[in-house]
Amino acid sequence: MMGRQFIYHPPQAAASDIETWSYVLLAYAHGQQLAEGRPYMKWLLTQQSGNGGFRSTQDTVIGLSALAEYAALVYTSPQTEISLTVKANAESGTESKVFMVQKNKLLLLQSYVFPKDTTSLELTATGMGLAVVKILWQYNTNTTVVKKTNTTEIDVSVVTYKLQENLYNLKGCFSSQQSNLGMTVVSFEMPTMSSLANEDMLAGNRDVKRVDNDGDHVHLYFNEPRKEPQCVDVHVRRDAPVANLQAASMKAVVYYQPEVEKDVLYTLEEGEDICSMCGTSCPSSCDTSAASIQRLHSFLLAGVICLLLSLILAL
């Protein structure tokens, strides 16, 4: 059995810190203050994952924008002529690669894959200008990845009840005893063959700052959790009967601290089983004898009622 694959992620600051320092770098870039912005650029690069992103969507957008603005400022410098030699020391021998960073290659991403048995790299650069070198090293380990326990907690709960036929209410609540967590997203997974029925009402809720409905999930944005439970009513319509309906989830996550999250499962009323829905096409595993007896009782009852009506009319 293959273990779960994890992409290396360096130790990171909070998403809010990454976004804050990204704005600082943007300010220096707009002011064309190249030297002052360099430390912030270097720090942001240390916060990137192997795929180039950061902690969350928001700080990734701002972080990449800041790096792009700063890069545009750097690349307008007329003095850019760099020769970078990378020497790989491997068990199978040595291998060298030369990268030329010039005016006609400023926007070109140059990359090279060295042998798998490489043990070390030696970098030598000559010339004038600024170039960023990133080394990605992937490897497998046999160690167990232990998820760090976060001391910040957010509590969630959900209660479901039936409003009318095929229409249900989900009363979802969330809270946290820690203050100043910031924007929180509460997501409701829609059960199979179900849909949101009160999107307009949610959009008019003063506490709900934004509603995103992609059909499968409904995402509600709040300013921040409160110490007392903050609740919202979500109406779910069953669009078609579903046999053996599985539980769906409600999750609350702090937007700028995605590691602070909690979810809980909920179910609508007990769904029909496949044997009660299939009619004449029931699989052999279904016990149809009870259904046949019930239908026979219904026919006999209808016959008795008709006979009684006939006798009453005859009198």
Backbone as numpy.savetxt, mean C-alpha at the origin, in Angstrom:
# Nx Ny Nz CAx CAy CAz Cx Cy Cz
11.03 -25.33 0.15 10.19 -24.14 0.15 11.07 -22.88 0.15
10.83 -22.00 -0.76 11.64 -20.79 -0.86 11.18 -19.77 0.16
12.14 -19.09 0.78 11.81 -18.05 1.74 11.38 -16.78 1.04
10.80 -15.87 1.81 10.34 -14.61 1.24 11.55 -13.77 0.85
11.46 -13.11 -0.30 12.57 -12.29 -0.79 12.42 -10.85 -0.30
13.47 -10.32 0.31 13.47 -8.95 0.80 14.50 -8.15 0.03
14.12 -6.95 -0.38 15.05 -6.03 -1.02 15.68 -5.18 0.07
17.00 -5.07 0.02 17.71 -4.33 1.06 17.23 -2.90 1.14
17.01 -2.44 2.34 16.61 -1.06 2.58 17.51 -0.51 3.67
18.24 0.56 3.42 19.14 1.10 4.44 18.35 1.68 5.61
19.00 1.85 6.75 18.32 2.49 7.88 17.79 3.85 7.47
16.51 4.09 7.76 15.90 5.32 7.27 15.35 6.19 8.37
15.30 7.47 8.07 14.63 8.42 8.94 13.13 8.33 8.70
12.37 9.04 9.50 10.93 9.06 9.32 10.57 9.72 7.99
9.44 9.33 7.43 9.01 9.90 6.15 8.85 11.41 6.23
8.38 11.90 7.38 8.21 13.35 7.53 9.56 14.07 7.51
10.61 13.44 8.08 11.95 14.05 8.05 12.49 14.09 6.63
12.28 13.01 5.88 12.74 12.97 4.49 12.06 14.06 3.68
10.77 14.22 3.88 10.04 15.26 3.14 10.52 16.65 3.54
10.77 16.87 4.83 11.22 18.18 5.31 12.55 18.57 4.68
13.53 17.65 4.74 14.84 17.97 4.19 14.83 18.02 2.66
13.87 17.36 2.05 13.71 17.49 0.59 13.28 18.90 0.22
12.38 19.48 1.03 11.98 20.87 0.79 13.16 21.82 1.00
14.03 21.51 1.96 15.21 22.34 2.17 16.10 22.28 0.93
16.30 21.09 0.39 17.13 20.95 -0.82 16.48 21.67 -1.99
15.16 21.61 -2.09 14.46 22.34 -3.16 14.69 23.84 -3.04
14.67 24.34 -1.81 14.89 25.77 -1.59 16.30 26.17 -2.04
17.30 25.35 -1.70 18.66 25.66 -2.14 18.79 25.56 -3.66
18.10 24.60 -4.26 18.17 24.45 -5.71 17.55 25.66 -6.41
16.40 26.12 -5.89 15.76 27.29 -6.50 16.61 28.54 -6.32
17.39 28.58 -5.23 18.28 29.72 -5.01 19.64 29.55 -5.66
19.80 28.43 -6.41 21.06 28.12 -7.09 22.24 28.11 -6.12
22.00 27.61 -4.92 23.04 27.50 -3.90 23.57 26.06 -3.90
24.45 25.80 -4.81 24.94 24.45 -5.06 25.68 23.88 -3.85
26.62 24.64 -3.30 27.44 24.13 -2.20 26.61 23.91 -0.94
25.67 24.82 -0.65 24.85 24.69 0.56 23.92 23.47 0.49
23.47 23.13 -0.71 22.53 22.02 -0.85 23.19 20.66 -0.93
24.50 20.62 -1.13 25.18 19.34 -1.31 25.02 18.39 -0.12
25.18 18.83 1.13 25.01 17.89 2.25 23.61 17.27 2.30
22.59 18.03 1.95 21.22 17.52 1.97 21.01 16.52 0.83
21.62 16.80 -0.31 21.55 15.87 -1.43 22.18 14.53 -1.05
23.36 14.59 -0.42 24.07 13.36 -0.04 23.28 12.59 1.01
22.65 13.31 1.94 21.87 12.63 2.97 20.64 11.95 2.38
19.97 12.62 1.45 18.80 12.02 0.82 19.17 10.75 0.06
20.34 10.74 -0.57 20.77 9.56 -1.30 20.97 8.37 -0.36
21.38 8.63 0.88 21.56 7.53 1.83 20.23 6.97 2.30
19.15 7.70 2.08 17.83 7.25 2.54 17.08 6.46 1.48
17.59 6.40 0.27 16.90 5.69 -0.81 17.04 4.19 -0.66
16.01 3.48 -1.10 16.07 2.03 -1.13 16.79 1.58 -2.40
16.97 0.28 -2.55 17.61 -0.24 -3.74 16.85 0.05 -5.02
15.54 0.33 -4.88 14.73 0.66 -6.05 14.63 2.16 -6.29
15.26 2.97 -5.44 15.27 4.41 -5.65 14.21 5.19 -4.90
13.29 4.48 -4.19 12.22 5.17 -3.47 12.60 5.47 -2.04
11.63 6.03 -1.30 11.85 6.36 0.11 10.82 5.60 0.94
10.34 6.23 2.01 9.48 5.51 2.94 8.05 5.37 2.43
7.49 6.46 1.91 6.09 6.46 1.49 5.97 7.15 0.14
4.76 7.18 -0.37 4.53 7.81 -1.68 4.85 9.30 -1.64
4.37 9.98 -0.59 4.53 11.43 -0.51 5.99 11.84 -0.44
6.76 11.23 0.47 8.15 11.64 0.60 8.98 11.19 -0.60
8.54 10.13 -1.28 9.25 9.71 -2.50 9.07 10.75 -3.61
7.85 11.27 -3.75 7.58 12.29 -4.77 8.40 13.55 -4.50
8.37 14.02 -3.26 9.10 15.25 -2.91 10.60 15.02 -2.97
11.06 13.87 -2.48 12.49 13.58 -2.48 13.07 13.50 -3.88
12.39 12.80 -4.78 12.88 12.69 -6.15 12.82 14.04 -6.87
11.78 14.84 -6.54 11.69 16.17 -7.15 12.87 17.03 -6.72
13.23 16.96 -5.43 14.35 17.75 -4.93 15.66 17.31 -5.57
15.87 16.00 -5.67 17.10 15.50 -6.29 17.16 15.89 -7.76
16.01 15.86 -8.44 15.99 16.23 -9.85 16.29 17.72 -10.04
15.72 18.57 -9.17 15.99 20.01 -9.26 17.47 20.29 -9.01
18.03 19.61 -8.02 19.44 19.83 -7.71 20.32 19.32 -8.85
19.94 18.17 -9.42 20.71 17.62 -10.53 20.69 18.56 -11.73
19.54 19.16 -11.99 19.45 20.11 -13.10 20.38 21.29 -12.88
20.50 21.72 -11.62 21.39 22.83 -11.30 22.84 22.43 -11.49
23.18 21.21 -11.07 24.56 20.73 -11.20 24.95 20.59 -12.66
24.02 20.04 -13.45 24.36 19.71 -14.84 24.43 20.93 -15.74
24.00 22.10 -15.23 24.16 23.31 -16.04 25.57 23.89 -15.91
26.36 23.30 -15.02 27.73 23.79 -14.86 28.53 23.50 -16.13
29.26 24.49 -16.64 30.02 24.27 -17.88 31.22 23.37 -17.68
31.63 23.18 -16.43 32.83 22.38 -16.17 32.43 20.98 -15.70
32.18 20.12 -16.64 31.85 18.73 -16.33 32.62 17.82 -17.27
33.65 17.24 -16.78 34.48 16.32 -17.55 35.13 15.37 -16.53
34.48 14.23 -16.32 34.93 13.29 -15.30 35.19 11.93 -15.93
36.31 11.35 -15.55 36.63 9.98 -15.93 36.64 9.14 -14.66
35.71 8.17 -14.58 35.58 7.33 -13.39 35.94 5.89 -13.74
36.95 5.38 -13.09 37.39 4.00 -13.30 36.99 3.16 -12.09
36.27 2.07 -12.35 35.84 1.16 -11.29 36.54 -0.19 -11.52
37.31 -0.61 -10.54 38.03 -1.87 -10.61 37.39 -2.87 -9.66
36.98 -4.01 -10.21 36.33 -5.04 -9.40 37.33 -6.15 -9.10
37.47 -6.46 -7.83 38.32 -7.56 -7.41 37.43 -8.77 -7.09
37.61 -9.81 -7.87 36.79 -11.00 -7.72 37.67 -12.23 -7.55
37.04 -13.32 -7.11 37.79 -14.57 -6.96 38.27 -15.08 -8.31
37.55 -14.73 -9.35 37.93 -15.18 -10.69 38.94 -14.25 -11.35
39.29 -13.15 -10.70 40.25 -12.20 -11.27 39.78 -10.78 -11.08
40.39 -9.86 -11.81 40.01 -8.45 -11.72 39.38 -8.00 -13.03
38.53 -6.98 -12.91 37.84 -6.42 -14.09 37.65 -4.94 -13.86
37.88 -4.15 -14.92 37.77 -2.70 -14.81 36.76 -2.16 -15.81
36.11 -1.07 -15.42 35.15 -0.40 -16.28 35.35 1.10 -16.14
35.38 1.80 -17.26 35.58 3.25 -17.26 34.28 3.93 -17.67
33.84 4.88 -16.84 32.65 5.68 -17.13 33.10 7.12 -17.42
32.62 7.67 -18.51 32.92 9.04 -18.88 31.68 9.90 -18.66
31.80 10.90 -17.80 30.70 11.84 -17.54 31.06 13.16 -18.19
30.37 13.47 -19.31 30.66 14.67 -20.08 29.37 15.42 -20.37
29.50 16.56 -21.01 28.34 17.40 -21.29 27.27 16.66 -22.09
27.71 15.80 -23.02 26.74 15.10 -23.86 26.18 13.84 -23.19
26.61 13.55 -21.94 26.13 12.37 -21.23 25.58 12.72 -19.85
25.24 13.97 -19.64 24.82 14.39 -18.31 23.52 13.72 -17.88
22.61 13.49 -18.77 21.32 12.89 -18.44 21.28 11.39 -18.74
22.42 10.82 -19.02 22.48 9.39 -19.34 22.86 8.60 -18.10
22.02 7.62 -17.75 22.32 6.73 -16.63 23.25 5.62 -17.13
24.44 5.60 -16.62 25.42 4.60 -17.02 25.52 3.54 -15.91
25.44 2.29 -16.30 25.48 1.20 -15.32 26.28 0.03 -15.88
26.68 -0.83 -14.97 27.46 -2.01 -15.37 27.30 -3.08 -14.29
27.18 -4.33 -14.71 27.04 -5.45 -13.78 28.37 -6.18 -13.70
28.95 -6.21 -12.52 30.22 -6.89 -12.32 29.99 -8.36 -11.97
31.02 -9.19 -12.03 30.85 -10.63 -11.74 30.24 -10.88 -10.37
29.53 -11.99 -10.24 28.85 -12.32 -9.00 29.81 -12.59 -7.84
31.04 -13.01 -8.17 31.99 -13.33 -7.10 32.87 -12.14 -6.72
32.42 -10.91 -7.09 33.19 -9.72 -6.74 33.21 -9.54 -5.22
34.39 -9.28 -4.68 34.55 -9.10 -3.23 34.79 -7.65 -2.83
35.29 -6.82 -3.75 35.52 -5.41 -3.42 35.61 -4.60 -4.70
35.38 -3.29 -4.57 35.46 -2.36 -5.70 36.40 -1.22 -5.34
37.19 -0.79 -6.34 38.08 0.36 -6.17 37.67 1.42 -7.19
37.40 2.64 -6.72 36.94 3.72 -7.57 38.02 4.81 -7.66
38.28 5.24 -8.87 39.23 6.33 -9.12 38.59 7.33 -10.07
38.54 8.59 -9.66 37.92 9.63 -10.49 38.90 10.75 -10.74
38.93 11.25 -11.97 39.75 12.40 -12.35 38.90 13.36 -13.18
39.27 14.63 -13.13 38.55 15.63 -13.92 37.86 16.64 -13.03
36.84 17.32 -13.59 36.11 18.37 -12.88 34.61 18.13 -13.04
33.85 18.48 -11.99 32.42 18.32 -12.04 31.91 17.48 -10.88
30.66 17.11 -10.96 30.02 16.33 -9.89 29.29 15.15 -10.51
29.55 13.96 -9.98 28.86 12.76 -10.43 28.48 11.95 -9.20
27.35 11.28 -9.26 26.86 10.45 -8.16 27.04 8.99 -8.55
27.71 8.25 -7.68 27.94 6.83 -7.91 27.14 6.04 -6.88
26.33 5.12 -7.33 25.55 4.28 -6.43 25.89 2.82 -6.72
26.19 2.07 -5.67 26.53 0.65 -5.79 25.42 -0.17 -5.16
24.82 -1.05 -5.94 23.78 -1.94 -5.46 24.36 -3.35 -5.35
24.26 -3.91 -4.17 24.82 -5.23 -3.91 23.72 -6.11 -3.33
23.34 -7.15 -4.05 22.28 -8.04 -3.61 22.88 -9.40 -3.26
22.40 -9.96 -2.16 22.89 -11.28 -1.73 21.82 -11.94 -0.87
21.96 -13.24 -0.69 21.01 -14.01 0.11 21.63 -14.39 1.44
20.80 -14.42 2.46 21.26 -14.85 3.79 20.30 -15.90 4.32
20.75 -16.64 5.31 19.93 -17.67 5.94 19.31 -17.20 7.24
19.50 -15.94 7.57 19.01 -15.43 8.84 17.53 -15.11 8.76
16.88 -15.17 9.89 15.46 -14.84 9.99 15.31 -13.34 10.16
14.46 -12.74 9.34 14.21 -11.30 9.44 13.21 -11.06 10.56
13.63 -10.31 11.54 12.76 -10.00 12.68 12.20 -8.59 12.52
10.92 -8.50 12.50 10.28 -7.20 12.35 10.34 -6.44 13.66
10.82 -5.19 13.59 10.93 -4.39 14.80 9.55 -4.03 15.34
9.43 -4.09 16.64 8.17 -3.74 17.29 8.12 -2.24 17.49
7.07 -1.62 16.94 6.94 -0.17 17.07 6.15 0.15 18.33
6.65 1.09 19.11 6.00 1.44 20.37 4.76 2.29 20.15
4.64 2.90 18.99 3.46 3.70 18.69 2.34 2.79 18.22
1.19 2.90 18.84 0.08 2.04 18.50 -1.12 2.85 18.06
-1.88 2.24 17.19 -3.14 2.83 16.75 -4.19 1.74 16.88
-5.31 2.06 17.47 -6.37 1.08 17.72 -7.47 1.24 16.68
-7.98 0.12 16.19 -9.07 0.14 15.22 -10.13 -0.87 15.64
-11.36 -0.59 15.25 -12.47 -1.52 15.49 -13.52 -1.27 14.44
-14.30 -2.28 14.16 -15.37 -2.15 13.18 -16.55 -3.02 13.60
-17.75 -2.45 13.48 -18.99 -3.16 13.79 -19.87 -3.10 12.55
-20.46 -4.23 12.18 -21.32 -4.27 11.00 -22.75 -4.60 11.42
-23.70 -3.99 10.74 -25.11 -4.36 10.96 -25.88 -4.07 9.67
-27.00 -4.74 9.54 -27.79 -4.67 8.33 -28.74 -3.48 8.38
-28.74 -2.67 7.32 -29.65 -1.54 7.22 -30.96 -1.95 6.56
-30.84 -2.66 5.47 -31.98 -3.19 4.74 -31.48 -4.33 3.86
-32.33 -4.86 3.04 -31.93 -5.99 2.21 -30.74 -5.60 1.32
-29.65 -6.38 1.45 -28.43 -6.19 0.65 -27.71 -4.86 0.92
-28.01 -4.21 2.03 -27.32 -2.96 2.38 -26.88 -3.03 3.84
-25.59 -2.78 4.06 -25.00 -2.92 5.40 -24.24 -1.66 5.78
-24.10 -1.47 7.07 -23.32 -0.34 7.58 -22.08 -0.86 8.30
-20.93 -0.28 7.98 -19.69 -0.57 8.69 -19.36 0.65 9.53
-19.40 0.49 10.84 -19.00 1.59 11.72 -17.56 1.33 12.13
-16.65 2.02 11.45 -15.23 1.86 11.72 -14.72 2.96 12.61
-13.95 2.61 13.63 -13.41 3.59 14.58 -11.90 3.40 14.72
-11.19 4.50 14.96 -9.75 4.42 15.18 -9.35 5.48 16.19
-8.25 5.23 16.90 -7.77 6.17 17.91 -6.32 5.86 18.23
-5.66 6.78 18.90 -4.28 6.58 19.34 -4.02 7.46 20.55
-3.28 6.93 21.51 -2.95 7.70 22.70 -1.75 8.62 22.48
-1.11 8.50 21.32 0.03 9.36 21.01 -0.44 10.54 20.16
0.05 11.71 20.50 -0.37 12.93 19.79 0.56 13.23 18.61
0.07 14.08 17.72 0.85 14.62 16.60 1.39 13.53 15.68
0.58 12.53 15.41 1.00 11.49 14.46 0.84 11.97 13.02
-0.06 12.90 12.80 -0.25 13.41 11.45 -1.33 12.65 10.69
-1.40 12.91 9.40 -2.46 12.38 8.55 -2.54 10.86 8.64
-3.76 10.37 8.74 -4.02 8.94 8.87 -5.00 8.51 7.79
-4.73 7.37 7.19 -5.59 6.82 6.14 -6.29 5.58 6.68
-7.61 5.58 6.62 -8.42 4.44 7.04 -8.97 3.79 5.78
-8.65 2.52 5.59 -9.03 1.81 4.36 -9.98 0.67 4.68
-11.03 0.56 3.87 -11.99 -0.53 3.99 -11.90 -1.39 2.73
-11.62 -2.65 2.91 -11.65 -3.59 1.79 -13.10 -3.97 1.54
-13.53 -3.90 0.28 -14.89 -4.26 -0.07 -15.01 -5.78 -0.21
-16.02 -6.39 0.43 -16.22 -7.83 0.24 -16.51 -8.15 -1.23
-16.36 -9.41 -1.60 -16.59 -9.82 -2.98 -17.99 -9.46 -3.43
-18.09 -8.92 -4.65 -19.36 -8.52 -5.26 -20.11 -7.51 -4.39
-19.36 -6.58 -3.79 -19.96 -5.52 -2.99 -19.36 -4.18 -3.42
-20.06 -3.09 -3.10 -19.58 -1.77 -3.51 -19.98 -0.73 -2.48
-19.30 0.42 -2.53 -19.60 1.53 -1.63 -20.91 2.18 -2.04
-21.78 2.46 -1.05 -23.11 2.99 -1.36 -23.30 4.43 -0.88
-22.37 4.99 -0.12 -22.58 6.35 0.40 -21.35 7.23 0.20
-20.78 7.21 -1.00 -19.58 8.00 -1.26 -19.84 9.49 -1.10
-20.99 9.97 -1.55 -21.30 11.39 -1.43 -21.41 11.82 0.03
-21.99 10.96 0.86 -22.12 11.28 2.28 -20.75 11.35 2.95
-19.86 10.43 2.58 -18.50 10.44 3.14 -17.74 11.68 2.69
-17.92 12.06 1.42 -17.24 13.26 0.91 -17.71 14.52 1.62
-18.94 14.51 2.14 -19.46 15.66 2.85 -19.15 15.66 4.33
-18.49 14.61 4.82 -18.12 14.53 6.23 -16.96 15.49 6.51
-17.11 16.37 7.48 -16.09 17.38 7.76 -14.78 16.77 8.23
-14.84 15.62 8.88 -13.62 14.99 9.37 -12.86 14.26 8.27
-13.56 13.88 7.21 -12.94 13.16 6.10 -12.41 14.17 5.10
-11.10 14.22 4.93 -10.49 15.22 4.05 -10.45 14.78 2.60
-10.52 13.48 2.37 -10.48 12.98 0.99 -11.03 11.56 0.96
-11.70 11.21 -0.14 -12.24 9.87 -0.33 -11.71 9.32 -1.65
-11.04 8.18 -1.58 -10.58 7.48 -2.78 -11.28 6.13 -2.84
-11.96 5.88 -3.95 -12.69 4.62 -4.13 -12.26 3.99 -5.44
-11.49 2.89 -5.35 -11.04 2.22 -6.57 -11.87 0.97 -6.89
-12.97 0.79 -6.17 -13.82 -0.37 -6.41 -13.55 -1.49 -5.44
-12.30 -1.84 -5.25 -11.94 -2.91 -4.32 -11.68 -2.39 -2.91
-11.23 -1.13 -2.79 -10.92 -0.54 -1.50 -11.46 0.89 -1.46
-11.83 1.32 -0.27 -12.23 2.70 -0.02 -11.24 3.28 0.97
-10.56 4.37 0.59 -9.54 5.00 1.43 -10.06 6.35 1.91
-10.10 6.54 3.22 -10.56 7.79 3.82 -9.38 8.46 4.52
-9.18 9.76 4.25 -8.05 10.50 4.80 -8.53 11.41 5.94
-7.84 11.30 7.08 -8.15 12.12 8.26 -6.91 12.91 8.66
-7.11 14.02 9.36 -5.98 14.85 9.77 -5.03 14.08 10.68
-5.56 13.45 11.73 -4.74 12.65 12.64 -5.66 11.91 13.60
-5.16 10.85 14.23 -5.98 10.13 15.22 -6.19 10.96 16.48
-7.30 10.72 17.14 -7.57 11.37 18.42 -7.44 10.33 19.54
-7.39 10.83 20.76 -7.30 9.89 21.88 -8.62 9.16 22.09
-9.74 9.85 21.82 -11.03 9.18 21.88 -11.34 8.61 20.49
-12.05 7.49 20.42 -12.33 6.87 19.11 -13.04 7.82 18.16
-12.56 7.87 16.94 -13.16 8.66 15.87 -13.79 7.68 14.89
-15.09 7.80 14.68 -15.82 6.77 13.92 -16.39 7.35 12.63
-16.60 6.46 11.69 -17.19 6.83 10.40 -18.07 5.69 9.94
-19.20 6.02 9.30 -20.13 5.02 8.80 -19.93 4.83 7.30
-19.66 3.60 6.92 -19.47 3.24 5.51 -20.56 2.26 5.12
-21.34 2.62 4.12 -22.42 1.75 3.66 -21.93 0.87 2.51
-22.20 -0.41 2.65 -21.76 -1.39 1.66 -22.98 -2.08 1.07
-23.06 -2.08 -0.26 -24.17 -2.72 -0.95 -23.71 -4.05 -1.56
-24.45 -5.10 -1.30 -24.16 -6.38 -1.94 -24.77 -6.38 -3.33
-23.93 -6.45 -4.35 -24.42 -6.36 -5.72 -24.89 -7.70 -6.26
-24.46 -8.80 -5.65 -24.85 -10.14 -6.10 -24.59 -11.11 -4.96
-25.39 -12.18 -4.87 -25.15 -13.16 -3.82 -23.84 -13.90 -4.04
-23.13 -14.16 -2.96 -21.84 -14.85 -3.01 -21.84 -15.97 -1.99
-21.47 -17.16 -2.41 -21.39 -18.30 -1.51 -20.07 -18.27 -0.75
-20.11 -18.68 0.51 -18.91 -18.78 1.34 -18.13 -17.46 1.35
-18.83 -16.37 1.61 -18.21 -15.04 1.59 -17.12 -14.94 2.66
-15.94 -14.50 2.24 -14.80 -14.40 3.15 -14.77 -13.04 3.84
-14.05 -12.99 4.96 -13.93 -11.75 5.71 -13.10 -10.73 4.93
-13.41 -9.45 5.12 -12.65 -8.35 4.53 -11.97 -7.60 5.69
-11.15 -6.63 5.34 -10.36 -5.95 6.37 -10.61 -4.44 6.39
-10.42 -3.88 7.56 -10.34 -2.43 7.75 -8.95 -2.15 8.33
-8.27 -1.15 7.78 -6.91 -0.85 8.23 -6.73 0.64 8.40
-6.03 1.02 9.45 -5.65 2.41 9.68 -4.13 2.50 9.66
-3.57 3.45 8.90 -2.12 3.61 8.80 -1.79 5.10 8.84
-0.76 5.43 9.62 -0.28 6.81 9.67 0.51 7.09 8.40
0.08 8.11 7.65 0.61 8.33 6.30 2.11 8.54 6.28
2.63 9.33 7.21 4.06 9.64 7.21 4.87 8.66 8.05
4.21 7.72 8.69 4.89 6.65 9.43 4.19 5.34 9.09
4.40 4.83 7.88 3.64 3.66 7.43 3.85 2.42 8.28
4.89 2.42 9.11 5.08 1.28 10.00 4.07 1.28 11.14
3.41 2.42 11.38 2.36 2.51 12.40 1.03 2.19 11.73
0.58 0.97 11.88 -0.65 0.54 11.23 -1.29 -0.57 12.05
-2.55 -0.76 11.80 -3.27 -1.86 12.43 -4.49 -2.17 11.59
-4.84 -3.46 11.50 -6.02 -3.84 10.74 -6.85 -4.82 11.54
-8.09 -4.94 11.13 -9.04 -5.85 11.78 -9.96 -6.39 10.69
-10.42 -7.63 10.86 -11.29 -8.26 9.88 -12.75 -8.03 10.26
-13.61 -7.99 9.26 -15.04 -7.89 9.50 -15.77 -8.75 8.48
-17.00 -9.12 8.79 -17.83 -9.90 7.88 -19.22 -9.29 7.84
-19.87 -9.45 6.72 -21.28 -9.12 6.63 -22.05 -10.29 7.22
-23.37 -10.30 7.10 -24.11 -11.44 7.66 -23.66 -12.71 6.97
-23.85 -13.82 7.62 -23.38 -15.09 7.09 -23.92 -15.31 5.69
-23.02 -15.52 4.74 -23.42 -15.68 3.34 -24.03 -17.04 3.07
-24.63 -17.16 1.92 -25.22 -18.43 1.53 -24.12 -19.43 1.18
-24.44 -20.72 1.37 -23.48 -21.72 0.94 -23.79 -22.13 -0.48
-22.84 -22.79 -1.10 -22.95 -23.13 -2.51 -24.13 -24.05 -2.79
-24.45 -24.91 -1.82 -25.52 -25.88 -2.05 -26.90 -25.22 -2.08
-27.05 -24.09 -1.36 -28.34 -23.41 -1.36 -28.51 -22.49 -2.56
-27.43 -22.25 -3.32 -27.48 -21.33 -4.45 -27.50 -22.04 -5.80
-27.05 -23.30 -5.83 -26.79 -23.91 -7.13 -28.03 -24.43 -7.82
-29.14 -24.62 -7.07 -30.36 -25.11 -7.71 -30.20 -26.52 -8.23
-30.54 -26.69 -9.51 -30.45 -28.03 -10.11 -29.04 -28.40 -10.51
-28.11 -27.48 -10.37 -26.72 -27.73 -10.78 -25.81 -28.00 -9.59
-26.38 -28.50 -8.49 -25.59 -28.74 -7.30 -24.54 -29.81 -7.55
-23.34 -29.61 -7.00 -22.32 -30.66 -7.12 -22.73 -31.89 -6.31
-22.08 -32.99 -6.58 -22.44 -34.25 -5.93 -22.21 -34.20 -4.42
-21.35 -33.28 -3.97 -21.07 -33.19 -2.54 -22.21 -32.55 -1.76
-23.14 -31.89 -2.46 -24.25 -31.24 -1.78 -25.32 -32.27 -1.41
-25.90 -32.12 -0.25 -26.99 -32.98 0.18 -28.29 -32.34 -0.25
-28.84 -32.81 -1.36 -30.06 -32.20 -1.91 -31.33 -32.85 -1.38
-31.20 -33.90 -0.56 -32.38 -34.59 -0.07 -33.22 -33.69 0.82
-32.56 -32.90 1.68 -33.29 -32.01 2.57 -34.04 -30.95 1.78
-33.40 -30.43 0.73 -34.06 -29.42 -0.12 -35.25 -30.03 -0.84
-35.12 -31.29 -1.29 -36.23 -31.94 -1.99 -37.41 -32.13 -1.06
-37.13 -32.54 0.19 -38.20 -32.74 1.15 -38.90 -31.42 1.45
-38.08 -30.34 1.56 -38.67 -29.04 1.83 -39.57 -28.59 0.69
-39.14 -28.85 -0.57 -39.98 -28.48 -1.71 -41.28 -29.30 -1.72
-41.19 -30.61 -1.34 -42.38 -31.46 -1.30 -43.36 -30.96 -0.25
-42.85 -30.55 0.92 -43.72 -30.00 1.96 -44.40 -28.74 1.46
-43.68 -27.92 0.70 -44.28 -26.68 0.17 -45.42 -27.00 -0.79
-45.21 -28.00 -1.67 -46.25 -28.39 -2.62 -47.48 -28.94 -1.89
-47.26 -29.80 -0.86 -48.38 -30.37 -0.12 -49.16 -29.28 0.61
-48.44 -28.30 1.19 -49.11 -27.22 1.89 -49.95 -26.39 0.93
-49.42 -26.13 -0.26 -50.18 -25.38 -1.25 -51.42 -26.15 -1.68
-51.31 -27.47 -1.81 -52.46 -28.29 -2.20 -53.55 -28.28 -1.15
-53.15 -28.36 0.11 -54.14 -28.33 1.19 -54.86 -27.00 1.22
-54.13 -25.89 1.03 -54.76 -24.57 1.02 -55.76 -24.45 -0.11
-55.39 -24.95 -1.29 -56.32 -24.90 -2.45 -57.58 -25.72 -2.17
-57.42 -26.89 -1.53 -58.58 -27.74 -1.23 -59.52 -27.06 -0.25
-58.97 -26.41 0.76 -59.79 -25.70 1.73 -60.54 -24.55 1.09
-59.87 -23.81 0.18 -60.56 -22.72 -0.51 -61.71 -23.22 -1.37
-61.50 -24.38 -2.01 -62.55 -24.95 -2.86 -63.76 -25.33 -2.02
-63.53 -25.93 -0.83 -64.65 -26.32 0.04 -65.41 -25.10 0.53
-64.66 -24.02 0.86 -65.33 -22.82 1.35 -66.18 -22.19 0.28
-65.67 -22.14 -0.95 -66.44 -21.58 -2.06 -67.66 -22.43 -2.39
-67.55 -23.76 -2.23 -68.66 -24.66 -2.54 -69.80 -24.46 -1.54
-69.48 -24.13 -0.29 -70.52 -23.89 0.70 -71.22 -22.56 0.45
